[in-house]
């Protein structure tokens, strides 16, 4: 392995219900990014209250993909997540996969632990791949969508954020996006937190981020991005539960198959990227340092 | 009545299922804009195949609001819509209301007839009020959303447009908007027709337009506007049924209670309007001439 100080590392952020039995396009790409079937992959099921069942699902899926060195990191307490043994397993992993469940549960168990810190080292200094689906996807950003009602319209005060794992910043991630009609919920977040880019990922769809390089959308659906930075809104002046006026929210829809790289000075870019997209790319691919 | 050459006229564009039994806020405003309970109101049920039932609903509703001179304009053929008697009734009406049903049926019966022409005279030279709900709302614009599947994602070729009545131009109107999750469908239209502003109106919600003056949103929901003019998209290059890449679509959400007037030179505007909204206002309030 190249010994340079910082590796790019990949994030594979999946909107839930990725195929685990048929072509497994997304999980297959995750394995490939981890280094192939010889890669060591640990599966963190802490988001789920049925951790064993979750592990079975991914044990079968990774097994079917030819992976042999995958294992269950069964974190049931913060003590587990601070234990030398669990930290060692993450330190040796080429890939770390976080299952679905409840992102609040996941953060309550691993947020701020030695295991959390080791995951950052894995991503940022070893270039490991971190995957997460559903709750495991939402947990990836610094500001995490913790819970929120899905209403017909955006509503002030209907969504609450929490502190996520922080592998990327200035975004908030929602999953099962089109299937559960969550655009209003994402607009509710962005209306009150225009610092954050809203990212909605559909089921069986992944946003793959190579830090410092670019992004790709894989799978069956699309990734929706909602940018409220230039938005004009009355959200500060209305009551809780009221629908805010939102003017000039920027919306991007990136279907599966989309692939974008940051412009580089040494490679002639074939296709000129639209400015709003370069801006988004710079945010999501930012190689944030170890804290 | 003021005898100036052109009157403003109002459009009351309703997203369907407006309240017809309780406070009737939207129908009540329609009556007020027509001139109050003495106004002559004709109800066009041609969009519906159950015209008598439709008439009963609005006969009851307008009756309950104290209107006494409302009548059923029962157009069952293009001959009806070209008859001197029906044209006379429109020529004497202060308000014209189009019920729900199917906008293609409505246009097939009245599009391009003497009755259609008389409705334009009513709106534009006499300042009459034209209301429409559901199909009657979609029919108001020059380009009319004729039919289209509702998919999880925007899809090339999934929506077809037709020629509407043309009381306003450069827009396409969809109704039952949030309730039937029609944003993807509206984005499908805008992706392929960026000349058109997409306007989605929720149930029991009305976009009231005073030509040359301003707009107001009434009722229980919101009006969503989708502007694709600065959008970047690959829609021209993809296959039918594929989801287009859409970058930088502008989205506006105007909840009930929103009210905006075009800036005027002679009145100091209290609130500075955002430019994207002024632009939309200029489009939807444009006092298009008689053809």
mmCIF file of C-alpha atoms in Angstrom, chain B residues 70-281:
data_model
loop_
_atom_site.group_PDB
_atom_site.id
_atom_site.type_symbol
_atom_site.label_atom_id
_atom_site.label_comp_id
_atom_site.label_asym_id
_atom_site.label_seq_id
_atom_site.Cartn_x
_atom_site.Cartn_y
_atom_site.Cartn_z
ATOM 1 C CA UNK B 70 -75.844 31.396 -11.060
ATOM 2 C CA UNK B 71 -76.673 29.026 -13.869
ATOM 3 C CA UNK B 72 -75.528 25.852 -15.554
ATOM 4 C CA UNK B 73 -73.915 26.248 -18.952
ATOM 5 C CA UNK B 74 -74.405 22.665 -20.038
ATOM 6 C CA UNK B 75 -72.130 22.278 -23.042
ATOM 7 C CA UNK B 76 -72.477 18.790 -24.493
ATOM 8 C CA UNK B 77 -71.163 19.490 -27.999
ATOM 9 C CA UNK B 78 -69.108 21.975 -29.959
ATOM 10 C CA UNK B 79 -72.396 23.128 -31.504
ATOM 11 C CA UNK B 80 -73.534 24.148 -28.021
ATOM 12 C CA UNK B 81 -70.262 25.982 -27.518
ATOM 13 C CA UNK B 82 -70.760 27.897 -30.749
ATOM 14 C CA UNK B 83 -74.435 28.681 -30.141
ATOM 15 C CA UNK B 84 -75.516 32.315 -29.819
ATOM 16 C CA UNK B 85 -77.453 31.544 -26.644
ATOM 17 C CA UNK B 86 -74.457 30.091 -24.775
ATOM 18 C CA UNK B 87 -72.182 32.866 -25.983
ATOM 19 C CA UNK B 88 -74.720 35.438 -24.775
ATOM 20 C CA UNK B 89 -74.730 33.886 -21.299
ATOM 21 C CA UNK B 90 -70.944 34.169 -21.107
ATOM 22 C CA UNK B 91 -71.098 37.715 -22.479
ATOM 23 C CA UNK B 92 -73.384 38.672 -19.584
ATOM 24 C CA UNK B 93 -71.511 36.781 -16.870
ATOM 25 C CA UNK B 94 -69.457 38.415 -14.151
ATOM 26 C CA UNK B 95 -67.890 35.076 -13.326
ATOM 27 C CA UNK B 96 -67.252 31.837 -15.178
ATOM 28 C CA UNK B 97 -66.451 28.695 -13.230
ATOM 29 C CA UNK B 98 -65.074 25.490 -14.772
ATOM 30 C CA UNK B 99 -65.535 22.284 -12.788
ATOM 31 C CA UNK B 100 -63.276 19.254 -12.582
ATOM 32 C CA UNK B 101 -63.363 16.225 -14.853
ATOM 33 C CA UNK B 102 -60.918 15.742 -17.691
ATOM 34 C CA UNK B 103 -59.212 18.766 -19.217
ATOM 35 C CA UNK B 104 -58.898 16.999 -22.593
ATOM 36 C CA UNK B 105 -62.678 16.578 -22.672
ATOM 37 C CA UNK B 106 -63.157 20.237 -21.737
ATOM 38 C CA UNK B 107 -60.864 21.410 -24.522
ATOM 39 C CA UNK B 108 -62.351 19.012 -27.061
ATOM 40 C CA UNK B 109 -65.770 20.558 -26.378
ATOM 41 C CA UNK B 110 -64.967 24.274 -26.027
ATOM 42 C CA UNK B 111 -61.440 24.890 -27.348
ATOM 43 C CA UNK B 112 -61.474 27.339 -30.253
ATOM 44 C CA UNK B 113 -65.248 27.882 -30.117
ATOM 45 C CA UNK B 114 -67.167 31.169 -29.933
ATOM 46 C CA UNK B 115 -67.687 30.441 -26.236
ATOM 47 C CA UNK B 116 -63.907 30.187 -25.728
ATOM 48 C CA UNK B 117 -63.434 33.525 -27.511
ATOM 49 C CA UNK B 118 -66.166 35.124 -25.409
ATOM 50 C CA UNK B 119 -64.446 33.935 -22.216
ATOM 51 C CA UNK B 120 -61.311 35.810 -23.315
ATOM 52 C CA UNK B 121 -63.402 38.937 -23.959
ATOM 53 C CA UNK B 122 -65.001 38.540 -20.543
ATOM 54 C CA UNK B 123 -61.642 38.284 -18.770
ATOM 55 C CA UNK B 124 -59.662 40.796 -20.770
ATOM 56 C CA UNK B 125 -62.077 43.544 -21.756
ATOM 57 C CA UNK B 126 -64.809 43.290 -19.114
ATOM 58 C CA UNK B 127 -62.587 42.273 -16.160
ATOM 59 C CA UNK B 128 -64.670 39.198 -15.379
ATOM 60 C CA UNK B 129 -63.373 36.471 -13.094
ATOM 61 C CA UNK B 130 -62.592 33.004 -14.396
ATOM 62 C CA UNK B 131 -62.341 30.173 -11.914
ATOM 63 C CA UNK B 132 -61.449 26.564 -12.475
ATOM 64 C CA UNK B 133 -60.783 23.607 -10.259
ATOM 65 C CA UNK B 134 -58.805 20.433 -10.994
ATOM 66 C CA UNK B 135 -59.263 19.856 -14.751
ATOM 67 C CA UNK B 136 -60.693 23.370 -14.908
ATOM 68 C CA UNK B 137 -57.418 24.648 -13.428
ATOM 69 C CA UNK B 138 -55.129 22.730 -15.771
ATOM 70 C CA UNK B 139 -57.132 23.959 -18.766
ATOM 71 C CA UNK B 140 -56.330 27.621 -18.070
ATOM 72 C CA UNK B 141 -52.849 27.806 -19.542
ATOM 73 C CA UNK B 142 -51.823 27.871 -23.189
ATOM 74 C CA UNK B 143 -49.809 24.698 -22.842
ATOM 75 C CA UNK B 144 -51.922 22.242 -20.887
ATOM 76 C CA UNK B 145 -50.792 19.184 -19.017
ATOM 77 C CA UNK B 146 -52.989 16.689 -20.880
ATOM 78 C CA UNK B 147 -51.939 13.428 -19.299
ATOM 79 C CA UNK B 148 -48.977 11.763 -17.697
ATOM 80 C CA UNK B 149 -47.992 8.963 -15.409
ATOM 81 C CA UNK B 150 -46.895 9.713 -11.896
ATOM 82 C CA UNK B 151 -43.554 7.998 -11.408
ATOM 83 C CA UNK B 152 -41.098 8.041 -8.531
ATOM 84 C CA UNK B 153 -38.678 10.001 -10.703
ATOM 85 C CA UNK B 154 -39.004 12.371 -13.611
ATOM 86 C CA UNK B 155 -39.036 10.400 -16.850
ATOM 87 C CA UNK B 156 -38.435 11.510 -20.378
ATOM 88 C CA UNK B 157 -41.587 11.195 -22.449
ATOM 89 C CA UNK B 158 -43.921 10.371 -19.579
ATOM 90 C CA UNK B 159 -46.115 13.461 -19.896
ATOM 91 C CA UNK B 160 -47.990 14.846 -22.857
ATOM 92 C CA UNK B 161 -49.107 18.400 -23.313
ATOM 93 C CA UNK B 162 -52.062 19.747 -25.233
ATOM 94 C CA UNK B 163 -53.434 23.135 -26.187
ATOM 95 C CA UNK B 164 -55.299 24.755 -23.301
ATOM 96 C CA UNK B 165 -57.535 27.809 -23.121
ATOM 97 C CA UNK B 166 -54.578 30.208 -22.911
ATOM 98 C CA UNK B 167 -55.708 32.675 -20.239
ATOM 99 C CA UNK B 168 -52.063 32.678 -19.209
ATOM 100 C CA UNK B 169 -48.958 31.586 -21.047
ATOM 101 C CA UNK B 170 -45.472 30.204 -20.459
ATOM 102 C CA UNK B 171 -46.740 28.027 -17.596
ATOM 103 C CA UNK B 172 -48.098 24.540 -17.143
ATOM 104 C CA UNK B 173 -50.479 23.854 -14.276
ATOM 105 C CA UNK B 174 -50.882 20.667 -12.281
ATOM 106 C CA UNK B 175 -53.411 20.142 -9.494
ATOM 107 C CA UNK B 176 -53.971 17.796 -6.509
ATOM 108 C CA UNK B 177 -50.263 18.479 -6.356
ATOM 109 C CA UNK B 178 -48.854 17.430 -2.990
ATOM 110 C CA UNK B 179 -51.674 14.992 -2.305
ATOM 111 C CA UNK B 180 -50.950 12.978 -5.462
ATOM 112 C CA UNK B 181 -47.175 13.432 -5.252
ATOM 113 C CA UNK B 182 -46.898 15.072 -8.636
ATOM 114 C CA UNK B 183 -43.569 16.903 -8.360
ATOM 115 C CA UNK B 184 -41.787 14.279 -10.462
ATOM 116 C CA UNK B 185 -44.423 14.644 -13.160
ATOM 117 C CA UNK B 186 -44.042 18.424 -13.148
ATOM 118 C CA UNK B 187 -40.264 18.072 -13.337
ATOM 119 C CA UNK B 188 -40.740 15.748 -16.311
ATOM 120 C CA UNK B 189 -42.642 18.523 -18.105
ATOM 121 C CA UNK B 190 -40.146 21.231 -17.205
ATOM 122 C CA UNK B 191 -37.156 19.055 -18.119
ATOM 123 C CA UNK B 192 -38.455 18.768 -21.667
ATOM 124 C CA UNK B 193 -40.147 22.158 -21.865
ATOM 125 C CA UNK B 194 -37.989 24.622 -19.956
ATOM 126 C CA UNK B 195 -39.871 27.475 -21.606
ATOM 127 C CA UNK B 196 -42.756 26.632 -19.275
ATOM 128 C CA UNK B 197 -42.865 27.432 -15.585
ATOM 129 C CA UNK B 198 -44.273 24.476 -13.686
ATOM 130 C CA UNK B 199 -47.049 25.424 -11.263
ATOM 131 C CA UNK B 200 -48.365 22.782 -8.851
ATOM 132 C CA UNK B 201 -51.471 23.652 -6.824
ATOM 133 C CA UNK B 202 -52.533 21.634 -3.784
ATOM 134 C CA UNK B 203 -56.069 20.546 -2.999
ATOM 135 C CA UNK B 204 -58.326 23.137 -1.341
ATOM 136 C CA UNK B 205 -55.784 25.738 -2.402
ATOM 137 C CA UNK B 206 -56.080 28.456 -5.025
ATOM 138 C CA UNK B 207 -53.660 30.608 -6.917
ATOM 139 C CA UNK B 208 -55.506 33.870 -7.486
ATOM 140 C CA UNK B 209 -54.060 36.025 -10.245
ATOM 141 C CA UNK B 210 -55.041 39.611 -10.849
ATOM 142 C CA UNK B 211 -53.755 40.374 -14.309
ATOM 143 C CA UNK B 212 -51.200 43.156 -14.343
ATOM 144 C CA UNK B 213 -51.195 43.400 -10.558
ATOM 145 C CA UNK B 214 -50.188 40.378 -8.523
ATOM 146 C CA UNK B 215 -50.985 36.977 -7.073
ATOM 147 C CA UNK B 216 -52.267 35.476 -3.860
ATOM 148 C CA UNK B 217 -52.378 31.940 -2.475
ATOM 149 C CA UNK B 218 -55.551 30.974 -0.618
ATOM 150 C CA UNK B 219 -56.740 27.872 1.211
ATOM 151 C CA UNK B 220 -55.136 25.004 3.053
ATOM 152 C CA UNK B 221 -52.038 24.042 1.080
ATOM 153 C CA UNK B 222 -49.356 25.638 -1.009
ATOM 154 C CA UNK B 223 -48.394 26.447 -4.566
ATOM 155 C CA UNK B 224 -45.122 24.949 -5.793
ATOM 156 C CA UNK B 225 -43.318 26.540 -8.704
ATOM 157 C CA UNK B 226 -40.578 24.879 -10.700
ATOM 158 C CA UNK B 227 -38.386 26.993 -12.964
ATOM 159 C CA UNK B 228 -36.109 25.155 -15.372
ATOM 160 C CA UNK B 229 -34.879 28.068 -17.437
ATOM 161 C CA UNK B 230 -31.331 28.042 -16.078
ATOM 162 C CA UNK B 231 -31.328 24.257 -15.670
ATOM 163 C CA UNK B 232 -28.653 22.081 -17.211
ATOM 164 C CA UNK B 233 -29.896 18.691 -18.350
ATOM 165 C CA UNK B 234 -29.074 15.744 -20.569
ATOM 166 C CA UNK B 235 -32.742 15.197 -21.463
ATOM 167 C CA UNK B 236 -32.092 15.673 -25.184
ATOM 168 C CA UNK B 237 -29.558 12.840 -25.188
ATOM 169 C CA UNK B 238 -31.297 10.110 -23.183
ATOM 170 C CA UNK B 239 -33.851 7.503 -24.176
ATOM 171 C CA UNK B 240 -37.565 7.645 -23.489
ATOM 172 C CA UNK B 241 -38.462 6.461 -19.973
ATOM 173 C CA UNK B 242 -34.981 7.273 -18.680
ATOM 174 C CA UNK B 243 -34.569 9.689 -15.800
ATOM 175 C CA UNK B 244 -32.833 12.885 -16.879
ATOM 176 C CA UNK B 245 -30.011 14.558 -15.022
ATOM 177 C CA UNK B 246 -31.331 17.918 -13.843
ATOM 178 C CA UNK B 247 -28.968 20.498 -12.433
ATOM 179 C CA UNK B 248 -30.038 23.832 -10.997
ATOM 180 C CA UNK B 249 -33.789 23.710 -11.180
ATOM 181 C CA UNK B 250 -35.223 26.607 -9.157
ATOM 182 C CA UNK B 251 -38.018 25.690 -6.788
ATOM 183 C CA UNK B 252 -40.389 28.042 -4.985
ATOM 184 C CA UNK B 253 -42.941 27.074 -2.352
ATOM 185 C CA UNK B 254 -45.662 29.636 -1.688
ATOM 186 C CA UNK B 255 -47.876 28.651 1.228
ATOM 187 C CA UNK B 256 -51.476 29.836 1.622
ATOM 188 C CA UNK B 257 -51.470 33.414 2.834
ATOM 189 C CA UNK B 258 -48.691 34.443 0.455
ATOM 190 C CA UNK B 259 -49.485 37.618 -1.462
ATOM 191 C CA UNK B 260 -47.253 39.419 -3.923
ATOM 192 C CA UNK B 261 -47.742 42.466 -6.084
ATOM 193 C CA UNK B 262 -45.654 43.540 -9.008
ATOM 194 C CA UNK B 263 -43.497 46.505 -8.048
ATOM 195 C CA UNK B 264 -45.073 49.717 -9.265
ATOM 196 C CA UNK B 265 -43.321 52.987 -9.846
ATOM 197 C CA UNK B 266 -45.996 55.108 -8.199
ATOM 198 C CA UNK B 267 -46.444 53.155 -4.976
ATOM 199 C CA UNK B 268 -43.544 52.653 -2.594
ATOM 200 C CA UNK B 269 -43.319 48.903 -2.130
ATOM 201 C CA UNK B 270 -43.004 48.026 1.524
ATOM 202 C CA UNK B 271 -41.216 44.771 0.926
ATOM 203 C CA UNK B 272 -38.562 44.279 -1.691
ATOM 204 C CA UNK B 273 -39.492 41.232 -3.750
ATOM 205 C CA UNK B 274 -36.826 38.662 -4.647
ATOM 206 C CA UNK B 275 -35.909 38.858 -8.329
ATOM 207 C CA UNK B 276 -36.915 35.267 -9.207
ATOM 208 C CA UNK B 277 -40.366 36.014 -7.855
ATOM 209 C CA UNK B 278 -40.731 39.283 -9.769
ATOM 210 C CA UNK B 279 -39.865 37.327 -12.862
ATOM 211 C CA UNK B 280 -42.577 34.719 -12.160
ATOM 212 C CA UNK B 281 -45.075 37.466 -11.337
#
